[in-house]
CSV table of C-alpha atoms in Angstrom, one decimal:
chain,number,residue,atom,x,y,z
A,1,UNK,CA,64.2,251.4,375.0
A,2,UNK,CA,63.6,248.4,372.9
A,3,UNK,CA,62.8,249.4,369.1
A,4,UNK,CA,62.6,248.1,365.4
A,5,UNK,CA,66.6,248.1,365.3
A,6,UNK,CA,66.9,245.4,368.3
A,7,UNK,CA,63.9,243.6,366.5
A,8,UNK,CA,65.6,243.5,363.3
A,9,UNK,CA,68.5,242.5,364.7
A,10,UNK,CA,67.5,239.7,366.8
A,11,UNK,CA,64.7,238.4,363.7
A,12,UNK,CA,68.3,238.3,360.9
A,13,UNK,CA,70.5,237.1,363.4
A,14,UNK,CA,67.5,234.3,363.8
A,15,UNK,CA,67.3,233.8,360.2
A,16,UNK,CA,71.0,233.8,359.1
A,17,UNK,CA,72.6,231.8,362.4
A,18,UNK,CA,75.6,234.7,362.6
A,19,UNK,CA,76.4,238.2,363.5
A,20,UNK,CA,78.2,238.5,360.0
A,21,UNK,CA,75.5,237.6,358.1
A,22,UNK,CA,72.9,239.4,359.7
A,23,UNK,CA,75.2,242.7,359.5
A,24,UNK,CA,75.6,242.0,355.7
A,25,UNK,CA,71.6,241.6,355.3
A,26,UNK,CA,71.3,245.0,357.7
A,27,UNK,CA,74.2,246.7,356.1
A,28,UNK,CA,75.9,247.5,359.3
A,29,UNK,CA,79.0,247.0,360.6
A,30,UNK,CA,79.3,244.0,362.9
A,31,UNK,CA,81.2,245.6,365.6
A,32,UNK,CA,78.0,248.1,365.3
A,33,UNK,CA,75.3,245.7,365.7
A,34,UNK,CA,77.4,244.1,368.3
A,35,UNK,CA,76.9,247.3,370.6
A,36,UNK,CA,73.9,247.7,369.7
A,37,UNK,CA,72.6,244.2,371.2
A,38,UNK,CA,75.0,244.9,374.7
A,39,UNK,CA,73.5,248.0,375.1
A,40,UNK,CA,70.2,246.3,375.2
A,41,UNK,CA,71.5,243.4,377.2
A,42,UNK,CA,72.8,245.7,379.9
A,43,UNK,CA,69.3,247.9,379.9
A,44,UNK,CA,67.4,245.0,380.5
A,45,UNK,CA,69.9,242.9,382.6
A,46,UNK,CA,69.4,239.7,380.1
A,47,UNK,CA,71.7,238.0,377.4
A,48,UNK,CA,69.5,237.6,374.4
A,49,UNK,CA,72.2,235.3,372.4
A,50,UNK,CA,75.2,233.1,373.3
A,51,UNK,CA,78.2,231.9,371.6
A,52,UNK,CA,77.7,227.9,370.3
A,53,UNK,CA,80.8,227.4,368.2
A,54,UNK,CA,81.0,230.0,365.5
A,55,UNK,CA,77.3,230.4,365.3
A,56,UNK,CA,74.8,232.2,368.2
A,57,UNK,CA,72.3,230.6,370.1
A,58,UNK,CA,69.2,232.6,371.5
A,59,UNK,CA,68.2,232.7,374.7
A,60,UNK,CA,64.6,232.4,376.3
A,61,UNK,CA,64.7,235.6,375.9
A,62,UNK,CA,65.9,236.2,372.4
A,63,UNK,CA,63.1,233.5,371.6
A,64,UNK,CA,60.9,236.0,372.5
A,65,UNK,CA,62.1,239.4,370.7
A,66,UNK,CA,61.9,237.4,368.0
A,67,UNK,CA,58.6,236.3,368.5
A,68,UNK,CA,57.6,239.7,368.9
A,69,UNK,CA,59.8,240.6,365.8
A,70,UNK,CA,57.9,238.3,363.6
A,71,UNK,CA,54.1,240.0,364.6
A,72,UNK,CA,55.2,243.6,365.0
A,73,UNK,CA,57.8,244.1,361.9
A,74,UNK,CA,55.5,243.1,359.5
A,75,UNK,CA,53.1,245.2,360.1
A,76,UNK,CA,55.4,248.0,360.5
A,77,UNK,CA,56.8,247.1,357.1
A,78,UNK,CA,53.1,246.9,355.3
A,79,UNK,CA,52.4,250.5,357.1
A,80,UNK,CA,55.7,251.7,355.3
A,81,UNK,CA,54.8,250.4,352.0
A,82,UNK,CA,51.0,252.0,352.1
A,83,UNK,CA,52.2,255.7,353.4
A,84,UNK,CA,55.2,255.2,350.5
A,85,UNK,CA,52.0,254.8,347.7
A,86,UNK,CA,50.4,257.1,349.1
A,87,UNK,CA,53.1,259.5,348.7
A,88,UNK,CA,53.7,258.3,344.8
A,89,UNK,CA,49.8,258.5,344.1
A,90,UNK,CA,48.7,255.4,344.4
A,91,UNK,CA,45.5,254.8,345.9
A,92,UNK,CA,46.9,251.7,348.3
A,93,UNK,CA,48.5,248.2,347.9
A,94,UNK,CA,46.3,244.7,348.1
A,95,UNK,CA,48.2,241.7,348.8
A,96,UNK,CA,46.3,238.6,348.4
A,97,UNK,CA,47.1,235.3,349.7
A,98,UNK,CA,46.0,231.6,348.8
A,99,UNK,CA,46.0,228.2,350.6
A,100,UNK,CA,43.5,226.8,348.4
A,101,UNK,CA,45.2,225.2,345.3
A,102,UNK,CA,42.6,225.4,342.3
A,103,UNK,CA,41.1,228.4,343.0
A,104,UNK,CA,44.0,230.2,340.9
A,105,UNK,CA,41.8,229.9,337.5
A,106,UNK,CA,38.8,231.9,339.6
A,107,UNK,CA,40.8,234.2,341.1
A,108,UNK,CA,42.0,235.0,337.9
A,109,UNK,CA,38.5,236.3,336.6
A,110,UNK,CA,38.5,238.4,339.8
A,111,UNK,CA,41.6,240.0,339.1
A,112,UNK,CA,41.4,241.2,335.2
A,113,UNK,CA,37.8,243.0,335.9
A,114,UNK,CA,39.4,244.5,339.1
A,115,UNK,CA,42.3,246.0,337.7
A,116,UNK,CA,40.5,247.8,335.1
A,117,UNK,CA,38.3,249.2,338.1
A,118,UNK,CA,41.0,249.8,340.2
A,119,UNK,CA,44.0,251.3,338.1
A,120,UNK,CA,45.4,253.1,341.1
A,121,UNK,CA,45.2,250.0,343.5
A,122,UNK,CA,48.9,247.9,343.1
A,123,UNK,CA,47.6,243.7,343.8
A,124,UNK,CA,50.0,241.1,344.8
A,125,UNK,CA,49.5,237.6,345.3
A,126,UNK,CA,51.2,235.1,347.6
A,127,UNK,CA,50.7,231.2,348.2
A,128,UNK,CA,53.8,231.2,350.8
A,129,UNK,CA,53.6,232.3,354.6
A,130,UNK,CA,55.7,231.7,356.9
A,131,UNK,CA,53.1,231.0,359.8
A,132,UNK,CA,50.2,229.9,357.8
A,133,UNK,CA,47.4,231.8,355.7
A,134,UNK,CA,45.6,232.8,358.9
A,135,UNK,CA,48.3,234.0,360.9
A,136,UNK,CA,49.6,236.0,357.8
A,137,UNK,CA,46.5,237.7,357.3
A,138,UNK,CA,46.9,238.5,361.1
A,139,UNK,CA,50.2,239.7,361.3
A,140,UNK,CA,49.6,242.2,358.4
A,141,UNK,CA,51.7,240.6,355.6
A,142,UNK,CA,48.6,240.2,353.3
A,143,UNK,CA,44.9,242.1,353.5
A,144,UNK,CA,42.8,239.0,351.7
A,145,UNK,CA,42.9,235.4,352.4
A,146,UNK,CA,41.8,233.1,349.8
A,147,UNK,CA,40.6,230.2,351.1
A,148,UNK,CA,37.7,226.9,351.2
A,149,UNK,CA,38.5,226.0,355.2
A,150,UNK,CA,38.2,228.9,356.7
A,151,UNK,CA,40.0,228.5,361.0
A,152,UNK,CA,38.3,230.9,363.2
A,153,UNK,CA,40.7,233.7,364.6
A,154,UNK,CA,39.8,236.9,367.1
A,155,UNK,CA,39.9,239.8,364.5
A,156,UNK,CA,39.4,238.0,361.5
A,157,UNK,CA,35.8,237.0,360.0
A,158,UNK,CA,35.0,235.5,356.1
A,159,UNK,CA,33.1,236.1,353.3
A,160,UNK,CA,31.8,232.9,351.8
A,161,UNK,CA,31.8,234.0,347.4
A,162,UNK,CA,31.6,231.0,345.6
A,163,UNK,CA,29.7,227.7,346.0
A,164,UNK,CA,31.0,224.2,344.5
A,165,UNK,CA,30.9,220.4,345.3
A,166,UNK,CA,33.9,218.6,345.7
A,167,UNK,CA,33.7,215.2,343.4
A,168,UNK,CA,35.7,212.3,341.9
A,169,UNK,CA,37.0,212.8,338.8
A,170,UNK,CA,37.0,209.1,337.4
A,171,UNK,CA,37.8,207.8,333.7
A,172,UNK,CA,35.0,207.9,331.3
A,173,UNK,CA,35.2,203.8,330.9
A,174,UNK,CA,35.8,203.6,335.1
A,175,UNK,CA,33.1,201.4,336.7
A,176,UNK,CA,32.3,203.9,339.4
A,177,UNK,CA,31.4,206.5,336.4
A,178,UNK,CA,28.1,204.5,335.7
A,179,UNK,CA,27.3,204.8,339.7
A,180,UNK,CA,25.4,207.8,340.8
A,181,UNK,CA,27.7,208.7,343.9
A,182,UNK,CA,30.8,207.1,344.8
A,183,UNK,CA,30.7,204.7,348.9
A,184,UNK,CA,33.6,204.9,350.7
A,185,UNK,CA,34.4,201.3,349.8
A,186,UNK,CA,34.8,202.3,346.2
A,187,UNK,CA,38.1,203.5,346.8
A,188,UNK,CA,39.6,200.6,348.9
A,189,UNK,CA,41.6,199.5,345.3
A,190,UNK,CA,42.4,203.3,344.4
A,191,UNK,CA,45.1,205.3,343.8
A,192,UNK,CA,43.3,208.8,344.9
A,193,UNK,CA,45.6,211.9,343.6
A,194,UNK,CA,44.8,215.0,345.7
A,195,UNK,CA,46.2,218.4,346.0
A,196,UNK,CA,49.7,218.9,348.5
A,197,UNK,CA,47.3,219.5,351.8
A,198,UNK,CA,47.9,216.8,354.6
A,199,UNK,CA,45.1,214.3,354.8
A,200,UNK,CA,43.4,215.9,357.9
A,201,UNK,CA,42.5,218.8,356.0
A,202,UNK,CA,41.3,217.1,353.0
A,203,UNK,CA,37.6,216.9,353.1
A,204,UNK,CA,37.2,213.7,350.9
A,205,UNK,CA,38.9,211.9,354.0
A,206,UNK,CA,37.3,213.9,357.2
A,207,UNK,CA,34.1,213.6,355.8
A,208,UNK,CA,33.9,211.1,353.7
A,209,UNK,CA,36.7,208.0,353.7
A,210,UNK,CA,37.9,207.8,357.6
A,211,UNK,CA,34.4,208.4,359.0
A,212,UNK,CA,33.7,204.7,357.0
A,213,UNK,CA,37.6,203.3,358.0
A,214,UNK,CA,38.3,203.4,354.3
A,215,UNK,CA,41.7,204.1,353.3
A,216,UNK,CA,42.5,204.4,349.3
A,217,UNK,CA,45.2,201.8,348.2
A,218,UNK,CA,47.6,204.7,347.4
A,219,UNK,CA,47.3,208.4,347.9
A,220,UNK,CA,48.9,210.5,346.0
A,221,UNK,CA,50.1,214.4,345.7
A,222,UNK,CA,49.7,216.6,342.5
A,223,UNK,CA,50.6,220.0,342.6
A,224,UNK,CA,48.7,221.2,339.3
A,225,UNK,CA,44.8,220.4,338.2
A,226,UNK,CA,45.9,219.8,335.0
A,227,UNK,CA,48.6,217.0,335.7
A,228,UNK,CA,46.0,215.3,338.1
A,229,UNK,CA,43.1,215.3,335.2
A,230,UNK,CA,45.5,213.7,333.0
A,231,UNK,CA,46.5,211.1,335.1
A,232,UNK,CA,42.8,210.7,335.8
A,233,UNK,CA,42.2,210.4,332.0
A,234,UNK,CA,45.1,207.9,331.3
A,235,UNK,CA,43.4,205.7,334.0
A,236,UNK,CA,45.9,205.6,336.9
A,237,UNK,CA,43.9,206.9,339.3
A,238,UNK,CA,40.9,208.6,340.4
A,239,UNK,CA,40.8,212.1,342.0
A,240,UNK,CA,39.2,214.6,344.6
A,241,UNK,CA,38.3,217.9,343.1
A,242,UNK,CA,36.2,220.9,342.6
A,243,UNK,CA,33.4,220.4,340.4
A,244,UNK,CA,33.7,223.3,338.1
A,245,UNK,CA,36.8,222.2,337.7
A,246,UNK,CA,36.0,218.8,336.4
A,247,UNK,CA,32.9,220.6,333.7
A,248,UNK,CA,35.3,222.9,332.2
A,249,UNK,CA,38.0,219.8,331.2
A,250,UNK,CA,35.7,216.8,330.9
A,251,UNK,CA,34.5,216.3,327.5
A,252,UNK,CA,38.1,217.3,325.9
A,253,UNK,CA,39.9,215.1,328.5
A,254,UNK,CA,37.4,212.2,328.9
A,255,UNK,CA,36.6,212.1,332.4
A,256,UNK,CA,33.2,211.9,334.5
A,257,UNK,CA,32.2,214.0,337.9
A,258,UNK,CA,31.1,211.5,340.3
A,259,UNK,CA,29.2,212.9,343.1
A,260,UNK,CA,31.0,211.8,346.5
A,261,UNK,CA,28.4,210.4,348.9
A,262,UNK,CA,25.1,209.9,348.9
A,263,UNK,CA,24.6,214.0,349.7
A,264,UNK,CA,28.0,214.8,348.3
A,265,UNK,CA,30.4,217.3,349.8
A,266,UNK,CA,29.3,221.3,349.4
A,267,UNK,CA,32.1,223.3,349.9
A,268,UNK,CA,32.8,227.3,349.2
A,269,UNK,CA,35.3,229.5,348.7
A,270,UNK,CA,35.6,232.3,351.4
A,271,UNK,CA,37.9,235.3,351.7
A,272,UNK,CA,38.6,236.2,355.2
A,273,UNK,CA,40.0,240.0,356.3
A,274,UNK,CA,41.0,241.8,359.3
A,275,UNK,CA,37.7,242.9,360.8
A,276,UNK,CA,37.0,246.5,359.9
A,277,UNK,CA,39.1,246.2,356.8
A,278,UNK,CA,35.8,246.0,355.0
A,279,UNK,CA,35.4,249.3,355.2
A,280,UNK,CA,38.9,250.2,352.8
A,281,UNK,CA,37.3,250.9,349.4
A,282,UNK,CA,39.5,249.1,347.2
A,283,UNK,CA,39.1,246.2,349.7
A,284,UNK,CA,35.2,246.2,349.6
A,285,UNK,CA,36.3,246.7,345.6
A,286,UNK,CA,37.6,243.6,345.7
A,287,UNK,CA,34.9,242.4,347.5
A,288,UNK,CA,32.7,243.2,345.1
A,289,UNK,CA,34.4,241.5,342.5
A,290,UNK,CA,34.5,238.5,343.7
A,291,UNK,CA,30.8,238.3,344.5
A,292,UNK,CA,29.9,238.7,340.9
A,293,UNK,CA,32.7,236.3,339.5
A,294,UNK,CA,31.7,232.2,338.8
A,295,UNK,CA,34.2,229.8,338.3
């Protein structure tokens, strides 16, 4: 019968390229994982691997285990790790994951109040998946997503907790900060610094710049909110950001919010869950939380 050992097998054997490898990750003998994959071969009348050089190869079929691998293991391993805290005393595990790159700072005054009312409850954050934030939450390897573009998915449904704008951050002595709201046009001759997230997601472009045919003279990628600000402040730039973002640093950096449009860009932040999930009490905890926390 196929189990977790083939599916471990075939998912380290996918990961590391060889037999040795894998069997050093599995801390098994070769020879034994070896048999262990014939046997399965000659149940099931397939090859799930084949030689290419030194290195394997999967077949169609080995494609697939893995692809099975990659939904089912996870959630076997998250099942492990909950009936193991249970076991210690602890009243269950939370992992948390974020695509949404300045939301760390509010998540942060979700997580001290939480922690004082959940002692019990062990929390984990994450802002790598290996299929996406969506898919993760899915496949069991976190209970939370984090996230202001929420993708619709069958069994998972969002909680919108917090309301911004998106805005330009501009230099206090920038033209556009004596405007009103920034035109599309404004940002022909602009280097516009954004968080890492490829342009079609990026809701100062889908709703705002390509909907006009406006393009920035340069776009540019900054990983942390308080590199961009400076760059904004030291006039190099001009960038797309969450308002309360933009309150909390202006006066000490010298930069001005700049409403985006005419009827500017609302956006919120939403945590999605497995459906029924609601219903675990350090999950609606959390829940909670995050309802009564501002930015």
């Amino acid at each position: 019968m196929l189990d977790r050992q083939h599916l471990s097998i075939l998912r380290e054997v996918d990961r590391m390229g060889s037999l040795t490898a894998a069997a050093e990750r599995l801390n098994v003998t070769q020879s034994a994982l070896s048999h262990t994959i014939r046997k399965l071969e000659e149940r099931y009348g397939v090859a799930v691997w084949e030689k290419d050089g030194r290195n394997l190869r999967l077949t169609e079929a080995g494609r697939y285990i893995v692809r099975l691998a990659q939904r089912v293991l996870p959630q076997m391993e998250r099942a492990e790790d909950v009936l193991s805290d249970y076991r210690q005393g602890q009243r269950g595990s939370l992992k948390i994951g974020m695509e949404c790159h300045p939301c760390h700072q509010w998540l942060m005054g979700v997580t001290k109040p939480y922690l004082v009312d959940w002692p019990d409850v062990d929390l984990e954050l994450t802002t790598s998946f290996a299929f996406g934030g969506v898919a993760a939450l899915a496949g069991y390897e976190i209970d939370i997503l984090i996230t202001p573009d929420p993708i619709e998915a069958p069994g998972i449904h969002y909680l919108p907790v917090f309301d911004y704008e998106l805005i330009l951050a501009v230099p206090t002595d920038h033209p556009l900060a004596l405007k009103d709201h920034a035109e599309p046009a404004d940002l022909l001759e602009e280097t516009l610094f954004t968080y890492p997230v490829p342009p079609e997601r990026l809701d100062v472009f889908t709703q705002f710049l390509v909907p006009a045919n406006c393009r920035p003279r340069h776009h540019r990628n900054v990983e942390t909110t308080e590199m961009m600000l400076q760059l904004v402040a030291a006039g190099r730039g001009v960038s797309a950001i969450p308002s309360w973002l933009v309150r909390q640093e202006a006066a000490k950096l010298g930069v001005r919010p700049v409403r985006i449009g005419k009827i500017g860009i609302a956006k919120s932040i939403h945590l999605g869950l497995r459906s029924g999930d609601e219903a675990v009490d350090f999950i609606s905890g959390f829940l909670a939380t995050s309802r009564r926390t501002s930015a």
